[in-house]
Amino acid sequence: MENKIDFLGIGAQKAGTSWLFNQLNQLPEFSLPPKKEIHYFDRSPIYPTPNDLAKRLLITRIFDKVWFQSAFKDIYTSLLDKNRSSLKFYLKYYFSNYTDQWYLSLFENLERYSGEITPSYAILSKGDIQKMYNLLPEAKLILMLRNPIERAWSAYRYSKRKKQNFQFENIDIDDAIKFLKSERQRRRSDYLSTINNYASIYPKEQILIGFYDAIIDQPKELLSAIIEHIYGKEIPSIES
């Protein structure tokens, strides 16, 4: 199967990856899947991430309540929106056995530049990065970084998004400290390990590092640099 994956956003969490996905999705030169985070390479239960793909065989997850709720929500939304391409994607995403060929097939009908962005790829082991390289040796990698304290604090606030009346004034300090000091957050802020692990396997010229602050200060310049990294030249349709 032909590889149609031109780039991977590999993190970091709460460092502007949703901004990047939305910006690329608006450009006519890009065609992205409806699901931003595929979580294919971090599907192992060893990672503190959504392990929705951990059960490779469809038959082993068909009675999983969480799996069923996610599938129903995405498929129902696609039907409501009358979005045939999205519906086709989610039917394949949920009702398949998870293999390398299945992963590549998610992108096979996307005719323009394409890829996916899963922030948890920042914490992959070298072994799983090697698996990524074996499947996608020419993919361009994009790593967005943010002040690690601000990143972790944003992640904490996001984790409390469903709590009613959550305000800075009523924060449980012990709970916040426990969250910020957790192994999960330490790994997500260990940028040096992420860079070293990827650079030990992928050629350095295939890795671009962007910074969250540039989204505020120089968004056009940042987006232009990312696009040039992906396919080698600036896209004229980017507007100020």
mmCIF file of C-alpha atoms in Angstrom:
data_model
loop_
_atom_site.group_PDB
_atom_site.id
_atom_site.type_symbol
_atom_site.label_atom_id
_atom_site.label_comp_id
_atom_site.label_asym_id
_atom_site.label_seq_id
_atom_site.Cartn_x
_atom_site.Cartn_y
_atom_site.Cartn_z
ATOM 1 C CA MET A 1 0.000 0.000 0.000
ATOM 2 C CA GLU A 2 1.331 3.416 -0.960
ATOM 3 C CA ASN A 3 2.314 5.585 1.979
ATOM 4 C CA LYS A 4 0.243 8.783 1.954
ATOM 5 C CA ILE A 5 1.466 10.090 5.316
ATOM 6 C CA ASP A 6 3.647 13.136 4.781
ATOM 7 C CA PHE A 7 4.020 14.318 8.369
ATOM 8 C CA LEU A 8 3.457 13.433 12.009
ATOM 9 C CA GLY A 9 2.907 15.880 14.842
ATOM 10 C CA ILE A 10 4.655 14.210 17.761
ATOM 11 C CA GLY A 11 3.787 16.605 20.593
ATOM 12 C CA ALA A 12 4.000 18.068 23.030
ATOM 13 C CA GLN A 13 0.703 17.958 24.869
ATOM 14 C CA LYS A 14 -0.897 21.406 25.432
ATOM 15 C CA ALA A 15 1.748 23.048 23.244
ATOM 16 C CA GLY A 16 -0.341 24.176 20.282
ATOM 17 C CA THR A 17 -0.966 20.937 18.413
ATOM 18 C CA SER A 18 -4.699 21.621 18.080
ATOM 19 C CA TRP A 19 -3.899 25.037 16.610
ATOM 20 C CA LEU A 20 -1.603 23.358 14.095
ATOM 21 C CA PHE A 21 -4.208 20.760 13.126
ATOM 22 C CA ASN A 22 -6.871 23.436 12.607
ATOM 23 C CA GLN A 23 -4.541 25.654 10.570
ATOM 24 C CA LEU A 24 -3.436 22.862 8.237
ATOM 25 C CA ASN A 25 -7.006 21.652 7.875
ATOM 26 C CA GLN A 26 -8.020 25.031 6.439
ATOM 27 C CA LEU A 27 -5.400 24.958 3.681
ATOM 28 C CA PRO A 28 -6.466 23.586 0.273
ATOM 29 C CA GLU A 29 -3.105 21.855 -0.106
ATOM 30 C CA PHE A 30 -3.793 19.603 2.897
ATOM 31 C CA SER A 31 -6.266 16.805 3.437
ATOM 32 C CA LEU A 32 -6.391 15.522 7.004
ATOM 33 C CA PRO A 33 -8.407 12.737 8.617
ATOM 34 C CA PRO A 34 -11.352 13.869 10.761
ATOM 35 C CA LYS A 35 -9.664 12.515 13.867
ATOM 36 C CA LYS A 36 -6.637 14.554 14.937
ATOM 37 C CA GLU A 37 -5.064 11.978 17.262
ATOM 38 C CA ILE A 38 -4.873 8.410 15.966
ATOM 39 C CA HIS A 39 -2.717 7.084 18.854
ATOM 40 C CA TYR A 40 -1.392 4.230 16.741
ATOM 41 C CA PHE A 41 2.227 4.180 17.854
ATOM 42 C CA ASP A 42 1.452 4.725 21.548
ATOM 43 C CA ARG A 43 -1.313 2.129 21.669
ATOM 44 C CA SER A 44 0.573 -0.061 24.148
ATOM 45 C CA PRO A 45 -0.809 -0.048 27.723
ATOM 46 C CA ILE A 46 2.684 0.864 28.957
ATOM 47 C CA TYR A 47 1.969 4.468 27.984
ATOM 48 C CA PRO A 48 -0.171 6.815 30.120
ATOM 49 C CA THR A 49 -2.314 7.742 27.110
ATOM 50 C CA PRO A 50 -5.691 6.738 25.636
ATOM 51 C CA ASN A 51 -5.003 3.135 24.657
ATOM 52 C CA ASP A 52 -8.063 2.749 22.447
ATOM 53 C CA LEU A 53 -6.081 0.692 19.943
ATOM 54 C CA ALA A 54 -4.460 -1.628 22.486
ATOM 55 C CA LYS A 55 -6.866 -4.451 21.633
ATOM 56 C CA ARG A 56 -5.774 -5.241 18.096
ATOM 57 C CA LEU A 57 -8.588 -7.607 17.148
ATOM 58 C CA LEU A 58 -12.102 -6.251 16.683
ATOM 59 C CA ILE A 59 -13.652 -9.282 18.344
ATOM 60 C CA THR A 60 -11.787 -8.545 21.598
ATOM 61 C CA ARG A 61 -13.259 -5.048 21.969
ATOM 62 C CA ILE A 62 -16.735 -5.396 20.534
ATOM 63 C CA PHE A 63 -18.319 -5.534 24.024
ATOM 64 C CA ASP A 64 -16.154 -2.784 25.512
ATOM 65 C CA LYS A 65 -18.520 -0.065 26.789
ATOM 66 C CA VAL A 66 -16.059 2.806 26.368
ATOM 67 C CA TRP A 67 -15.170 1.669 22.842
ATOM 68 C CA PHE A 68 -18.846 1.395 21.917
ATOM 69 C CA GLN A 69 -19.668 4.864 23.285
ATOM 70 C CA SER A 70 -16.810 6.450 21.327
ATOM 71 C CA ALA A 71 -17.782 4.643 18.140
ATOM 72 C CA PHE A 72 -21.444 5.565 18.506
ATOM 73 C CA LYS A 73 -20.650 9.240 19.162
ATOM 74 C CA ASP A 74 -18.358 9.671 16.150
ATOM 75 C CA ILE A 75 -20.497 7.685 13.736
ATOM 76 C CA TYR A 76 -23.730 9.368 14.889
ATOM 77 C CA THR A 77 -22.158 12.826 14.508
ATOM 78 C CA SER A 78 -21.009 11.965 10.990
ATOM 79 C CA LEU A 79 -24.523 10.855 10.098
ATOM 80 C CA LEU A 80 -26.044 14.037 11.523
ATOM 81 C CA ASP A 81 -23.565 16.133 9.544
ATOM 82 C CA LYS A 82 -24.206 14.032 6.427
ATOM 83 C CA ASN A 83 -20.432 13.771 6.103
ATOM 84 C CA ARG A 84 -19.822 10.650 4.024
ATOM 85 C CA SER A 85 -16.023 10.823 4.140
ATOM 86 C CA SER A 86 -16.038 11.187 7.916
ATOM 87 C CA LEU A 87 -18.507 8.325 8.260
ATOM 88 C CA LYS A 88 -16.359 6.094 6.077
ATOM 89 C CA PHE A 89 -13.294 6.983 8.125
ATOM 90 C CA TYR A 90 -14.913 6.177 11.472
ATOM 91 C CA LEU A 91 -16.404 2.909 10.272
ATOM 92 C CA LYS A 92 -12.920 1.824 9.245
ATOM 93 C CA TYR A 93 -11.358 3.289 12.385
ATOM 94 C CA TYR A 94 -13.587 1.414 14.800
ATOM 95 C CA PHE A 95 -14.587 -1.760 12.963
ATOM 96 C CA SER A 96 -11.214 -3.121 11.864
ATOM 97 C CA ASN A 97 -8.328 -5.142 13.158
ATOM 98 C CA TYR A 98 -5.496 -2.760 13.965
ATOM 99 C CA THR A 99 -2.417 -3.411 11.822
ATOM 100 C CA ASP A 100 0.178 -1.352 9.968
ATOM 101 C CA GLN A 101 -1.787 -1.783 6.753
ATOM 102 C CA TRP A 102 -4.962 -0.637 8.490
ATOM 103 C CA TYR A 103 -3.163 2.479 9.773
ATOM 104 C CA LEU A 104 -1.882 3.361 6.313
ATOM 105 C CA SER A 105 -5.316 2.729 4.823
ATOM 106 C CA LEU A 106 -6.789 5.552 6.944
ATOM 107 C CA PHE A 107 -4.930 7.975 4.673
ATOM 108 C CA GLU A 108 -5.188 6.221 1.305
ATOM 109 C CA ASN A 109 -8.059 8.350 -0.041
ATOM 110 C CA LEU A 110 -6.528 11.660 1.052
ATOM 111 C CA GLU A 111 -5.119 13.029 -2.194
ATOM 112 C CA ARG A 112 -3.283 16.057 -0.828
ATOM 113 C CA TYR A 113 -0.609 16.430 1.850
ATOM 114 C CA SER A 114 -1.682 14.554 4.922
ATOM 115 C CA GLY A 115 -0.681 13.298 8.332
ATOM 116 C CA GLU A 116 -1.849 13.114 11.903
ATOM 117 C CA ILE A 117 -0.980 14.794 15.184
ATOM 118 C CA THR A 118 -0.790 12.760 18.386
ATOM 119 C CA PRO A 119 0.954 14.667 21.207
ATOM 120 C CA SER A 120 1.598 11.463 23.147
ATOM 121 C CA TYR A 121 4.112 10.390 20.527
ATOM 122 C CA ALA A 122 6.520 12.650 22.430
ATOM 123 C CA ILE A 123 6.880 9.988 25.111
ATOM 124 C CA LEU A 124 7.471 7.008 22.831
ATOM 125 C CA SER A 125 10.304 4.647 23.629
ATOM 126 C CA LYS A 126 13.126 4.267 21.127
ATOM 127 C CA GLY A 127 11.693 0.880 20.231
ATOM 128 C CA ASP A 128 8.353 2.340 19.198
ATOM 129 C CA ILE A 129 10.026 5.240 17.408
ATOM 130 C CA GLN A 130 11.947 2.635 15.441
ATOM 131 C CA LYS A 131 8.631 0.974 14.520
ATOM 132 C CA MET A 132 7.367 4.370 13.387
ATOM 133 C CA TYR A 133 10.465 4.880 11.257
ATOM 134 C CA ASN A 134 10.204 1.400 9.730
ATOM 135 C CA LEU A 135 6.672 2.235 8.587
ATOM 136 C CA LEU A 136 7.157 5.934 7.798
ATOM 137 C CA PRO A 137 10.857 6.538 7.070
ATOM 138 C CA GLU A 138 10.257 9.697 5.024
ATOM 139 C CA ALA A 139 7.669 11.378 7.233
ATOM 140 C CA LYS A 140 8.465 14.884 8.438
ATOM 141 C CA LEU A 141 8.153 15.263 12.194
ATOM 142 C CA ILE A 142 6.878 18.348 13.998
ATOM 143 C CA LEU A 143 7.508 18.834 17.714
ATOM 144 C CA MET A 144 5.795 21.799 19.357
ATOM 145 C CA LEU A 145 7.292 22.897 22.685
ATOM 146 C CA ARG A 146 6.010 25.105 25.487
ATOM 147 C CA ASN A 147 7.371 26.319 28.806
ATOM 148 C CA PRO A 148 7.130 23.039 30.753
ATOM 149 C CA ILE A 149 5.520 24.654 33.802
ATOM 150 C CA GLU A 150 2.882 26.385 31.678
ATOM 151 C CA ARG A 151 2.358 23.178 29.704
ATOM 152 C CA ALA A 152 1.759 21.077 32.813
ATOM 153 C CA TRP A 153 -0.489 23.728 34.351
ATOM 154 C CA SER A 154 -2.573 23.867 31.176
ATOM 155 C CA ALA A 155 -2.843 20.071 31.267
ATOM 156 C CA TYR A 156 -4.039 20.231 34.868
ATOM 157 C CA ARG A 157 -6.712 22.795 34.069
ATOM 158 C CA TYR A 158 -7.812 20.698 31.099
ATOM 159 C CA SER A 159 -8.092 17.635 33.340
ATOM 160 C CA LYS A 160 -10.559 19.581 35.498
ATOM 161 C CA ARG A 161 -12.606 20.955 32.604
ATOM 162 C CA LYS A 162 -15.725 18.979 33.574
ATOM 163 C CA LYS A 163 -15.625 19.981 37.233
ATOM 164 C CA GLN A 164 -18.253 22.576 37.996
ATOM 165 C CA ASN A 165 -17.117 25.960 39.287
ATOM 166 C CA PHE A 166 -13.443 25.128 38.832
ATOM 167 C CA GLN A 167 -11.574 28.348 39.476
ATOM 168 C CA PHE A 168 -8.064 29.286 40.526
ATOM 169 C CA GLU A 169 -9.421 30.378 43.919
ATOM 170 C CA ASN A 170 -10.803 26.930 44.818
ATOM 171 C CA ILE A 171 -7.969 24.726 43.599
ATOM 172 C CA ASP A 172 -7.044 21.760 45.752
ATOM 173 C CA ILE A 173 -3.333 22.557 46.163
ATOM 174 C CA ASP A 174 -2.360 19.021 47.149
ATOM 175 C CA ASP A 175 -4.205 17.624 44.142
ATOM 176 C CA ALA A 176 -2.514 20.106 41.811
ATOM 177 C CA ILE A 177 0.953 19.353 43.184
ATOM 178 C CA LYS A 178 0.357 15.618 42.882
ATOM 179 C CA PHE A 179 -0.689 16.066 39.254
ATOM 180 C CA LEU A 180 2.227 18.321 38.335
ATOM 181 C CA LYS A 181 4.763 16.000 39.981
ATOM 182 C CA SER A 182 3.342 12.827 38.451
ATOM 183 C CA GLU A 183 5.476 10.590 36.263
ATOM 184 C CA ARG A 184 3.031 11.201 33.432
ATOM 185 C CA GLN A 185 3.626 14.953 33.463
ATOM 186 C CA ARG A 186 7.367 14.612 34.016
ATOM 187 C CA ARG A 187 7.674 12.462 30.910
ATOM 188 C CA ARG A 188 5.597 14.854 28.831
ATOM 189 C CA SER A 189 7.863 17.757 29.810
ATOM 190 C CA ASP A 190 11.137 15.893 29.284
ATOM 191 C CA TYR A 191 11.781 17.557 25.943
ATOM 192 C CA LEU A 192 15.467 16.657 25.858
ATOM 193 C CA SER A 193 14.706 12.939 25.994
ATOM 194 C CA THR A 194 12.089 13.326 23.264
ATOM 195 C CA ILE A 195 14.508 15.137 20.967
ATOM 196 C CA ASN A 196 17.371 12.744 21.645
ATOM 197 C CA ASN A 197 15.211 9.653 21.151
ATOM 198 C CA TYR A 198 13.836 10.814 17.806
ATOM 199 C CA ALA A 199 17.147 12.214 16.579
ATOM 200 C CA SER A 200 18.798 8.858 17.265
ATOM 201 C CA ILE A 201 16.493 7.217 14.698
ATOM 202 C CA TYR A 202 15.168 9.857 12.286
ATOM 203 C CA PRO A 203 17.521 12.121 10.311
ATOM 204 C CA LYS A 204 17.685 15.476 12.077
ATOM 205 C CA GLU A 205 16.594 17.325 8.943
ATOM 206 C CA GLN A 206 13.228 15.538 9.173
ATOM 207 C CA ILE A 207 12.507 16.988 12.604
ATOM 208 C CA LEU A 208 11.196 20.522 13.076
ATOM 209 C CA ILE A 209 10.813 22.117 16.503
ATOM 210 C CA GLY A 210 8.240 24.875 16.897
ATOM 211 C CA PHE A 211 7.356 26.944 19.940
ATOM 212 C CA TYR A 212 3.982 27.692 21.483
ATOM 213 C CA ASP A 213 4.854 31.377 22.020
ATOM 214 C CA ALA A 214 5.180 31.815 18.253
ATOM 215 C CA ILE A 215 1.487 31.015 17.874
ATOM 216 C CA ILE A 216 0.809 34.284 19.666
ATOM 217 C CA ASP A 217 3.734 36.368 18.423
ATOM 218 C CA GLN A 218 4.386 35.088 14.887
ATOM 219 C CA PRO A 219 1.655 32.645 13.824
ATOM 220 C CA LYS A 220 2.053 33.189 10.071
ATOM 221 C CA GLU A 221 5.819 32.732 10.212
ATOM 222 C CA LEU A 222 5.465 29.582 12.311
ATOM 223 C CA LEU A 223 2.891 28.055 9.994
ATOM 224 C CA SER A 224 4.996 28.917 6.940
ATOM 225 C CA ALA A 225 8.045 27.248 8.494
ATOM 226 C CA ILE A 226 6.047 24.106 9.260
ATOM 227 C CA ILE A 227 4.613 23.907 5.754
ATOM 228 C CA GLU A 228 8.009 24.471 4.166
ATOM 229 C CA HIS A 229 9.352 21.690 6.375
ATOM 230 C CA ILE A 230 6.617 19.319 5.219
ATOM 231 C CA TYR A 231 7.031 19.779 1.490
ATOM 232 C CA GLY A 232 9.853 22.151 0.804
ATOM 233 C CA LYS A 233 8.274 25.438 -0.216
ATOM 234 C CA GLU A 234 5.920 28.118 1.036
ATOM 235 C CA ILE A 235 2.234 27.872 0.181
ATOM 236 C CA PRO A 236 1.097 31.166 -1.382
ATOM 237 C CA SER A 237 -2.441 30.823 0.012
ATOM 238 C CA ILE A 238 -1.342 31.563 3.584
ATOM 239 C CA GLU A 239 -2.777 34.929 4.552
ATOM 240 C CA SER A 240 -1.642 37.387 7.152
#
